[in-house]
Backbone as JSON Lines, residues from 0, in Angstrom:
{"i":0,"aa":"M","n":[-35.6,7.26,-70.41],"ca":[-35.77,8.39,-71.3],"c":[-37.09,8.29,-72.05]}
{"i":1,"aa":"N","n":[-37.47,7.07,-72.45],"ca":[-38.72,6.88,-73.17],"c":[-39.93,7.24,-72.32]}
{"i":2,"aa":"K","n":[-39.86,7.0,-71.01],"ca":[-40.96,7.32,-70.11],"c":[-41.25,8.82,-70.14]}
{"i":3,"aa":"W","n":[-40.2,9.63,-70.14],"ca":[-40.38,11.07,-70.18],"c":[-41.01,11.53,-71.48]}
{"i":4,"aa":"R","n":[-40.61,10.9,-72.55],"ca":[-41.17,11.24,-73.85],"c":[-42.67,10.95,-73.86]}
{"i":5,"aa":"Y","n":[-43.06,9.79,-73.33],"ca":[-44.49,9.42,-73.26],"c":[-45.26,10.38,-72.36]}
{"i":6,"aa":"C","n":[-44.65,10.78,-71.26],"ca":[-45.31,11.74,-70.34],"c":[-45.54,13.08,-71.03]}
{"i":7,"aa":"I","n":[-44.53,13.55,-71.74],"ca":[-44.65,14.83,-72.44],"c":[-45.73,14.75,-73.52]}
{"i":8,"aa":"V","n":[-45.75,13.67,-74.27],"ca":[-46.78,13.49,-75.3],"c":[-48.16,13.42,-74.66]}
{"i":9,"aa":"A","n":[-48.31,12.69,-73.57],"ca":[-49.6,12.55,-72.9],"c":[-50.08,13.89,-72.36]}
{"i":10,"aa":"I","n":[-49.19,14.64,-71.73],"ca":[-49.56,15.96,-71.19],"c":[-49.94,16.89,-72.34]}
{"i":11,"aa":"S","n":[-49.21,16.86,-73.43],"ca":[-49.52,17.7,-74.59],"c":[-50.9,17.38,-75.14]}
{"i":12,"aa":"L","n":[-51.23,16.1,-75.24],"ca":[-52.54,15.69,-75.74],"c":[-53.67,16.17,-74.82]}
{"i":13,"aa":"V","n":[-53.45,16.06,-73.52],"ca":[-54.47,16.52,-72.56],"c":[-54.67,18.02,-72.71]}
{"i":14,"aa":"L","n":[-53.59,18.78,-72.82],"ca":[-53.71,20.23,-72.99],"c":[-54.42,20.59,-74.28]}
{"i":15,"aa":"I","n":[-54.15,19.89,-75.35],"ca":[-54.82,20.14,-76.63],"c":[-56.31,19.84,-76.51]}
{"i":16,"aa":"L","n":[-56.66,18.74,-75.86],"ca":[-58.07,18.4,-75.67],"c":[-58.79,19.46,-74.84]}
{"i":17,"aa":"I","n":[-58.15,19.95,-73.78],"ca":[-58.75,20.99,-72.95],"c":[-58.96,22.26,-73.78]}
{"i":18,"aa":"L","n":[-57.97,22.62,-74.57],"ca":[-58.07,23.82,-75.41],"c":[-59.22,23.7,-76.39]}
{"i":19,"aa":"F","n":[-59.33,22.56,-77.08],"ca":[-60.4,22.39,-78.06],"c":[-61.76,22.24,-77.42]}
{"i":20,"aa":"S","n":[-61.84,21.65,-76.25],"ca":[-63.15,21.53,-75.6],"c":[-63.65,22.9,-75.17]}
{"i":21,"aa":"G","n":[-62.76,23.8,-74.77],"ca":[-63.16,25.16,-74.43],"c":[-63.7,25.9,-75.64]}
{"i":22,"aa":"C","n":[-63.05,25.74,-76.78],"ca":[-63.52,26.39,-78.01],"c":[-64.88,25.84,-78.4]}
{"i":23,"aa":"S","n":[-65.04,24.55,-78.28],"ca":[-66.31,23.91,-78.64],"c":[-67.44,24.44,-77.78]}
{"i":24,"aa":"K","n":[-67.2,24.6,-76.48],"ca":[-68.22,25.11,-75.55],"c":[-68.63,26.53,-75.97]}
{"i":25,"aa":"N","n":[-67.65,27.38,-76.28],"ca":[-67.95,28.74,-76.71],"c":[-68.72,28.76,-78.02]}
{"i":26,"aa":"D","n":[-68.36,27.86,-78.94],"ca":[-69.09,27.77,-80.2],"c":[-70.54,27.36,-79.95]}
{"i":27,"aa":"D","n":[-70.74,26.4,-79.04],"ca":[-72.1,25.96,-78.7],"c":[-72.91,27.09,-78.09]}
{"i":28,"aa":"V","n":[-72.28,27.85,-77.19],"ca":[-72.96,28.98,-76.55],"c":[-73.34,30.01,-77.61]}
{"i":29,"aa":"A","n":[-72.45,30.32,-78.53],"ca":[-72.72,31.31,-79.57],"c":[-73.89,30.87,-80.45]}
{"i":30,"aa":"R","n":[-73.89,29.6,-80.85],"ca":[-75.01,29.09,-81.69],"c":[-76.32,29.13,-80.91]}
{"i":31,"aa":"E","n":[-76.29,28.7,-79.66],"ca":[-77.49,28.72,-78.82],"c":[-78.01,30.14,-78.67]}
{"i":32,"aa":"F","n":[-77.1,31.09,-78.46],"ca":[-77.45,32.5,-78.3],"c":[-78.14,33.04,-79.55]}
{"i":33,"aa":"V","n":[-77.54,32.8,-80.71],"ca":[-78.1,33.28,-81.99],"c":[-79.49,32.69,-82.22]}
{"i":34,"aa":"N","n":[-79.65,31.4,-81.95],"ca":[-80.95,30.74,-82.15],"c":[-82.01,31.21,-81.15]}
{"i":35,"aa":"T","n":[-81.62,31.32,-79.88],"ca":[-82.57,31.7,-78.83],"c":[-83.14,33.09,-79.07]}
{"i":36,"aa":"F","n":[-82.28,34.02,-79.46],"ca":[-82.72,35.41,-79.6],"c":[-82.93,35.82,-81.06]}
{"i":37,"aa":"K","n":[-82.99,34.83,-81.95],"ca":[-83.35,35.03,-83.36],"c":[-82.53,36.15,-84.02]}
{"i":38,"aa":"L","n":[-81.21,36.01,-83.91],"ca":[-80.32,37.02,-84.48],"c":[-79.85,36.58,-85.86]}
{"i":39,"aa":"D","n":[-79.73,37.54,-86.75],"ca":[-79.28,37.27,-88.11],"c":[-77.79,37.56,-88.21]}
{"i":40,"aa":"I","n":[-76.99,36.64,-87.65],"ca":[-75.54,36.79,-87.68],"c":[-74.91,35.4,-87.63]}
{"i":41,"aa":"D","n":[-73.76,35.28,-88.22],"ca":[-73.0,34.04,-88.15],"c":[-72.43,33.92,-86.74]}
{"i":42,"aa":"S","n":[-72.77,32.86,-86.04],"ca":[-72.34,32.69,-84.65],"c":[-70.81,32.66,-84.52]}
{"i":43,"aa":"K","n":[-70.11,32.34,-85.61],"ca":[-68.65,32.3,-85.57],"c":[-68.03,33.69,-85.44]}
{"i":44,"aa":"K","n":[-68.82,34.73,-85.7],"ca":[-68.32,36.09,-85.59],"c":[-68.39,36.62,-84.16]}
{"i":45,"aa":"L","n":[-68.98,35.83,-83.25],"ca":[-69.14,36.26,-81.87],"c":[-67.98,35.78,-81.0]}
{"i":46,"aa":"N","n":[-67.49,36.68,-80.19],"ca":[-66.47,36.34,-79.21],"c":[-67.18,36.11,-77.88]}
{"i":47,"aa":"V","n":[-67.13,34.88,-77.37],"ca":[-67.86,34.5,-76.16],"c":[-66.92,34.42,-74.98]}
{"i":48,"aa":"S","n":[-67.3,35.07,-73.88],"ca":[-66.57,34.94,-72.62],"c":[-67.55,34.42,-71.58]}
{"i":49,"aa":"T","n":[-67.16,33.4,-70.86],"ca":[-67.99,32.89,-69.78],"c":[-67.67,33.7,-68.54]}
{"i":50,"aa":"I","n":[-68.68,34.4,-68.03],"ca":[-68.5,35.19,-66.82],"c":[-68.83,34.33,-65.6]}
{"i":51,"aa":"Y","n":[-69.87,33.53,-65.72],"ca":[-70.31,32.69,-64.6],"c":[-71.04,31.48,-65.16]}
{"i":52,"aa":"D","n":[-70.77,30.31,-64.61],"ca":[-71.47,29.1,-65.06],"c":[-71.42,28.07,-63.93]}
{"i":53,"aa":"D","n":[-72.58,27.76,-63.36],"ca":[-72.62,26.76,-62.31],"c":[-73.51,25.58,-62.68]}
{"i":54,"aa":"Y","n":[-73.65,25.31,-64.0],"ca":[-74.46,24.17,-64.41],"c":[-73.85,22.86,-63.91]}
{"i":55,"aa":"G","n":[-72.56,22.8,-63.75],"ca":[-71.88,21.67,-63.11],"c":[-72.33,20.31,-63.59]}
{"i":56,"aa":"G","n":[-72.54,19.39,-62.64],"ca":[-72.82,18.01,-62.99],"c":[-74.28,17.66,-63.19]}
{"i":57,"aa":"V","n":[-75.19,18.5,-62.77],"ca":[-76.6,18.17,-62.91],"c":[-77.13,18.78,-64.21]}
{"i":58,"aa":"P","n":[-77.56,17.94,-65.15],"ca":[-78.06,18.49,-66.42],"c":[-79.3,19.36,-66.2]}
{"i":59,"aa":"Y","n":[-79.34,20.44,-66.89],"ca":[-80.5,21.34,-66.89],"c":[-80.79,21.94,-65.52]}
{"i":60,"aa":"E","n":[-79.79,22.05,-64.68],"ca":[-79.94,22.7,-63.38],"c":[-78.77,23.65,-63.2]}
{"i":61,"aa":"G","n":[-79.05,24.94,-63.11],"ca":[-78.0,25.9,-62.86],"c":[-78.3,27.23,-63.51]}
{"i":62,"aa":"Q","n":[-77.29,28.08,-63.51],"ca":[-77.4,29.37,-64.16],"c":[-76.05,29.75,-64.75]}
{"i":63,"aa":"A","n":[-76.1,30.57,-65.78],"ca":[-74.86,30.99,-66.46],"c":[-75.03,32.39,-67.0]}
{"i":64,"aa":"L","n":[-73.93,33.09,-67.09],"ca":[-73.91,34.41,-67.69],"c":[-72.73,34.47,-68.64]}
{"i":65,"aa":"Y","n":[-73.01,34.86,-69.87],"ca":[-71.98,34.97,-70.9],"c":[-71.95,36.39,-71.44]}
{"i":66,"aa":"K","n":[-70.77,36.81,-71.83],"ca":[-70.58,38.11,-72.48],"c":[-70.23,37.81,-73.93]}
{"i":67,"aa":"L","n":[-70.99,38.39,-74.85],"ca":[-70.74,38.15,-76.27],"c":[-70.47,39.48,-76.95]}
{"i":68,"aa":"E","n":[-69.38,39.5,-77.72],"ca":[-68.99,40.7,-78.43],"c":[-68.81,40.38,-79.91]}
{"i":69,"aa":"C","n":[-69.04,41.4,-80.74],"ca":[-68.91,41.24,-82.17],"c":[-68.29,42.51,-82.74]}
{"i":70,"aa":"A","n":[-67.39,42.34,-83.68],"ca":[-66.72,43.5,-84.29],"c":[-67.71,44.36,-85.07]}
{"i":71,"aa":"E","n":[-68.7,43.72,-85.67],"ca":[-69.68,44.48,-86.45],"c":[-70.96,44.7,-85.65]}
{"i":72,"aa":"Q","n":[-71.68,45.73,-86.01],"ca":[-72.95,46.04,-85.36],"c":[-73.99,44.99,-85.74]}
{"i":73,"aa":"I","n":[-74.73,44.5,-84.77],"ca":[-75.76,43.5,-85.02],"c":[-77.12,44.19,-85.05]}
{"i":74,"aa":"E","n":[-77.85,43.94,-86.12],"ca":[-79.19,44.5,-86.24],"c":[-80.17,43.64,-85.44]}
{"i":75,"aa":"L","n":[-80.89,44.26,-84.54],"ca":[-81.87,43.54,-83.73],"c":[-83.24,43.67,-84.37]}
{"i":76,"aa":"E","n":[-83.91,42.53,-84.51],"ca":[-85.28,42.54,-85.02],"c":[-86.16,43.27,-84.0]}
{"i":77,"aa":"D","n":[-87.19,43.93,-84.46],"ca":[-88.09,44.63,-83.55],"c":[-88.88,43.65,-82.68]}
{"i":78,"aa":"V","n":[-89.16,42.47,-83.19],"ca":[-89.98,41.51,-82.47],"c":[-89.17,40.91,-81.31]}
{"i":79,"aa":"G","n":[-89.66,41.06,-80.12],"ca":[-89.03,40.46,-78.95],"c":[-88.09,41.38,-78.19]}
{"i":80,"aa":"W","n":[-87.43,42.3,-78.86],"ca":[-86.48,43.2,-78.2],"c":[-87.22,44.41,-77.65]}
{"i":81,"aa":"V","n":[-86.95,44.73,-76.39],"ca":[-87.62,45.83,-75.69],"c":[-86.56,46.8,-75.19]}
{"i":82,"aa":"E","n":[-86.86,48.09,-75.29],"ca":[-85.94,49.11,-74.78],"c":[-85.84,48.99,-73.26]}
{"i":83,"aa":"L","n":[-84.63,49.2,-72.74],"ca":[-84.45,49.25,-71.29],"c":[-85.25,50.43,-70.73]}
{"i":84,"aa":"P","n":[-85.7,50.37,-69.52],"ca":[-85.33,49.49,-68.42],"c":[-86.1,48.17,-68.45]}
{"i":85,"aa":"L","n":[-85.61,47.24,-67.62],"ca":[-86.28,45.95,-67.45],"c":[-87.6,46.15,-66.72]}
{"i":86,"aa":"T","n":[-88.45,45.14,-66.8],"ca":[-89.67,45.17,-65.99],"c":[-89.26,45.11,-64.52]}
{"i":87,"aa":"T","n":[-90.12,45.57,-63.67],"ca":[-89.85,45.54,-62.23],"c":[-89.58,44.12,-61.76]}
{"i":88,"aa":"E","n":[-90.35,43.18,-62.28],"ca":[-90.21,41.78,-61.9],"c":[-88.82,41.23,-62.27]}
{"i":89,"aa":"L","n":[-88.38,41.48,-63.49],"ca":[-87.05,41.01,-63.92],"c":[-85.94,41.72,-63.16]}
{"i":90,"aa":"Y","n":[-86.09,43.01,-62.97],"ca":[-85.08,43.78,-62.24],"c":[-84.93,43.23,-60.82]}
{"i":91,"aa":"E","n":[-86.05,43.04,-60.14],"ca":[-86.03,42.5,-58.77],"c":[-85.38,41.12,-58.75]}
{"i":92,"aa":"F","n":[-85.72,40.3,-59.73],"ca":[-85.15,38.95,-59.79],"c":[-83.63,39.02,-59.93]}
{"i":93,"aa":"L","n":[-83.14,39.77,-60.9],"ca":[-81.71,39.84,-61.17],"c":[-80.92,40.48,-60.03]}
{"i":94,"aa":"Y","n":[-81.44,41.56,-59.5],"ca":[-80.66,42.34,-58.55],"c":[-80.94,42.01,-57.09]}
{"i":95,"aa":"N","n":[-82.06,41.39,-56.78],"ca":[-82.39,41.14,-55.39],"c":[-82.64,39.68,-55.05]}
{"i":96,"aa":"V","n":[-83.15,38.89,-55.98],"ca":[-83.48,37.5,-55.67],"c":[-82.26,36.6,-55.84]}
{"i":97,"aa":"V","n":[-81.75,36.46,-57.05],"ca":[-80.61,35.58,-57.27],"c":[-79.28,36.31,-57.1]}
{"i":98,"aa":"S","n":[-79.34,37.62,-57.1],"ca":[-78.14,38.44,-56.95],"c":[-77.03,38.04,-57.91]}
{"i":99,"aa":"I","n":[-77.4,37.63,-59.1],"ca":[-76.4,37.26,-60.11],"c":[-75.49,38.46,-60.4]}
{"i":100,"aa":"T","n":[-76.06,39.64,-60.31],"ca":[-75.26,40.83,-60.6],"c":[-74.16,41.02,-59.56]}
{"i":101,"aa":"K","n":[-74.41,40.62,-58.33],"ca":[-73.37,40.72,-57.3],"c":[-72.32,39.62,-57.48]}
{"i":102,"aa":"K","n":[-72.75,38.43,-57.87],"ca":[-71.81,37.32,-58.05],"c":[-70.83,37.58,-59.18]}
{"i":103,"aa":"V","n":[-71.3,38.19,-60.25],"ca":[-70.48,38.31,-61.45],"c":[-70.18,39.75,-61.84]}
{"i":104,"aa":"N","n":[-70.63,40.7,-61.04],"ca":[-70.37,42.11,-61.31],"c":[-70.92,42.54,-62.67]}
{"i":105,"aa":"L","n":[-72.17,42.19,-62.94],"ca":[-72.83,42.62,-64.17],"c":[-72.94,44.14,-64.16]}
{"i":106,"aa":"P","n":[-72.43,44.8,-65.18],"ca":[-72.46,46.27,-65.19],"c":[-73.87,46.8,-65.42]}
{"i":107,"aa":"K","n":[-74.08,48.0,-64.93],"ca":[-75.34,48.69,-65.22],"c":[-75.29,49.11,-66.68]}
{"i":108,"aa":"I","n":[-76.37,48.87,-67.38],"ca":[-76.42,49.22,-68.79],"c":[-77.29,50.47,-68.92]}
{"i":109,"aa":"E","n":[-76.68,51.53,-69.42],"ca":[-77.35,52.82,-69.51],"c":[-78.34,52.88,-70.68]}
{"i":110,"aa":"K","n":[-77.92,52.36,-71.82],"ca":[-78.75,52.43,-73.01],"c":[-78.69,51.08,-73.71]}
{"i":111,"aa":"G","n":[-79.87,50.52,-73.98],"ca":[-79.86,49.24,-74.65],"c":[-81.23,48.6,-74.72]}
{"i":112,"aa":"K","n":[-81.23,47.31,-74.97],"ca":[-82.46,46.55,-75.11],"c":[-82.34,45.24,-74.36]}
{"i":113,"aa":"W","n":[-83.46,44.58,-74.2],"ca":[-83.46,43.27,-73.57],"c":[-84.47,42.38,-74.26]}
{"i":114,"aa":"Y","n":[-84.25,41.07,-74.1],"ca":[-85.1,40.06,-74.74],"c":[-85.26,38.92,-73.75]}
{"i":115,"aa":"F","n":[-86.48,38.52,-73.46],"ca":[-86.79,37.47,-72.5],"c":[-87.41,36.29,-73.23]}
{"i":116,"aa":"V","n":[-86.88,35.09,-72.98],"ca":[-87.43,33.86,-73.57],"c":[-87.76,32.91,-72.44]}
{"i":117,"aa":"D","n":[-89.04,32.65,-72.23],"ca":[-89.48,31.72,-71.2],"c":[-89.39,30.31,-71.77]}
{"i":118,"aa":"R","n":[-88.62,29.44,-71.1],"ca":[-88.46,28.06,-71.56],"c":[-89.25,27.09,-70.69]}
{"i":119,"aa":"G","n":[-90.25,27.6,-70.05],"ca":[-91.1,26.79,-69.17],"c":[-92.24,27.68,-68.74]}
{"i":120,"aa":"K","n":[-92.74,27.43,-67.6],"ca":[-93.78,28.31,-67.05],"c":[-93.16,29.07,-65.89]}
{"i":121,"aa":"T","n":[-92.28,30.01,-66.24],"ca":[-91.54,30.76,-65.23],"c":[-92.5,31.57,-64.38]}
{"i":122,"aa":"D","n":[-92.37,31.36,-63.09],"ca":[-93.18,32.07,-62.1],"c":[-92.2,32.68,-61.11]}
{"i":123,"aa":"F","n":[-92.07,33.98,-61.12],"ca":[-91.07,34.64,-60.29],"c":[-91.38,34.55,-58.8]}
{"i":124,"aa":"K","n":[-92.53,34.02,-58.46],"ca":[-92.87,33.83,-57.05],"c":[-92.49,32.43,-56.57]}
{"i":125,"aa":"N","n":[-92.15,31.53,-57.5],"ca":[-91.84,30.15,-57.17],"c":[-90.42,29.83,-57.63]}
{"i":126,"aa":"P","n":[-89.46,29.73,-56.7],"ca":[-88.06,29.5,-57.09],"c":[-87.8,28.17,-57.78]}
{"i":127,"aa":"S","n":[-88.74,27.25,-57.75],"ca":[-88.51,25.99,-58.46],"c":[-88.97,26.08,-59.91]}
{"i":128,"aa":"A","n":[-89.37,27.25,-60.33],"ca":[-89.9,27.4,-61.68],"c":[-89.17,28.48,-62.49]}
{"i":129,"aa":"Y","n":[-87.85,28.61,-62.3],"ca":[-87.08,29.55,-63.1],"c":[-86.46,28.79,-64.26]}
{"i":130,"aa":"N","n":[-87.02,28.97,-65.43],"ca":[-86.49,28.34,-66.63],"c":[-86.61,29.34,-67.78]}
{"i":131,"aa":"F","n":[-85.6,30.19,-67.9],"ca":[-85.67,31.2,-68.95],"c":[-84.29,31.64,-69.39]}
{"i":132,"aa":"S","n":[-84.28,32.33,-70.52],"ca":[-83.07,32.97,-71.04],"c":[-83.36,34.46,-71.17]}
{"i":133,"aa":"L","n":[-82.37,35.26,-70.86],"ca":[-82.51,36.71,-70.92],"c":[-81.26,37.28,-71.55]}
{"i":134,"aa":"C","n":[-81.46,38.2,-72.48],"ca":[-80.33,38.9,-73.08],"c":[-80.46,40.38,-72.77]}
{"i":135,"aa":"L","n":[-79.38,40.96,-72.28],"ca":[-79.29,42.4,-72.08],"c":[-78.26,42.91,-73.08]}
{"i":136,"aa":"Y","n":[-78.68,43.87,-73.9],"ca":[-77.79,44.41,-74.92],"c":[-77.36,45.82,-74.55]}
{"i":137,"aa":"D","n":[-76.06,46.02,-74.43],"ca":[-75.47,47.32,-74.14],"c":[-75.16,47.99,-75.48]}
{"i":138,"aa":"E","n":[-76.03,48.93,-75.88],"ca":[-75.86,49.59,-77.18],"c":[-74.61,50.45,-77.24]}
{"i":139,"aa":"I","n":[-74.24,51.04,-76.13],"ca":[-73.08,51.94,-76.12],"c":[-71.79,51.18,-76.42]}
{"i":140,"aa":"N","n":[-71.64,50.0,-75.83],"ca":[-70.41,49.22,-75.98],"c":[-70.54,48.05,-76.95]}
{"i":141,"aa":"N","n":[-71.73,47.86,-77.54],"ca":[-72.01,46.76,-78.48],"c":[-71.67,45.4,-77.84]}
{"i":142,"aa":"I","n":[-72.2,45.2,-76.62],"ca":[-71.96,43.96,-75.88],"c":[-73.31,43.35,-75.5]}
{"i":143,"aa":"F","n":[-73.39,42.03,-75.66],"ca":[-74.56,41.27,-75.24],"c":[-74.21,40.51,-73.97]}
{"i":144,"aa":"Y","n":[-75.11,40.53,-73.0],"ca":[-74.98,39.71,-71.8],"c":[-76.11,38.69,-71.85]}
{"i":145,"aa":"Y","n":[-75.73,37.44,-71.95],"ca":[-76.69,36.33,-72.11],"c":[-76.75,35.57,-70.79]}
{"i":146,"aa":"Y","n":[-77.91,35.63,-70.14],"ca":[-78.13,34.97,-68.86],"c":[-79.16,33.87,-69.05]}
{"i":147,"aa":"K","n":[-78.89,32.7,-68.5],"ca":[-79.89,31.64,-68.54],"c":[-79.91,30.93,-67.2]}
{"i":148,"aa":"I","n":[-81.09,30.44,-66.84],"ca":[-81.27,29.76,-65.57],"c":[-82.26,28.62,-65.75]}
{"i":149,"aa":"D","n":[-81.98,27.53,-65.06],"ca":[-82.88,26.37,-65.03],"c":[-82.9,25.84,-63.61]}
{"i":150,"aa":"T","n":[-84.09,25.79,-63.02],"ca":[-84.22,25.24,-61.66],"c":[-85.12,24.04,-61.64]}
């Protein structure tokens, strides 16, 4: 009987750790998002959903897409934010090169803004040099799509 009690306690502890590690990851993503795109909001007010993440076991190698939502409207600073559409280069990259939009079903955004942060010397002609963060903001639905890639 004691063995079962220990098994139940052990399984409960593992489930609790998994639950808290997931929350911690989302909190980290929210803080990183706020800092990267210089937003004036408490990161705890953001609801983060991971749409795609293949960073896996190799540090600083992979790509991820997150959906961030907030109950209140977020004021975007004029510096860095650009009205849609994306540049031809970014559009081609997202929709034709990495096809992230096909992998994760990124919706078309009718009205919004975008912000690009180069974290290296990104050269869209050289696939070994993709190191950037990109945010697409859907003004109609008040949703941020945060994409980052490191190759």
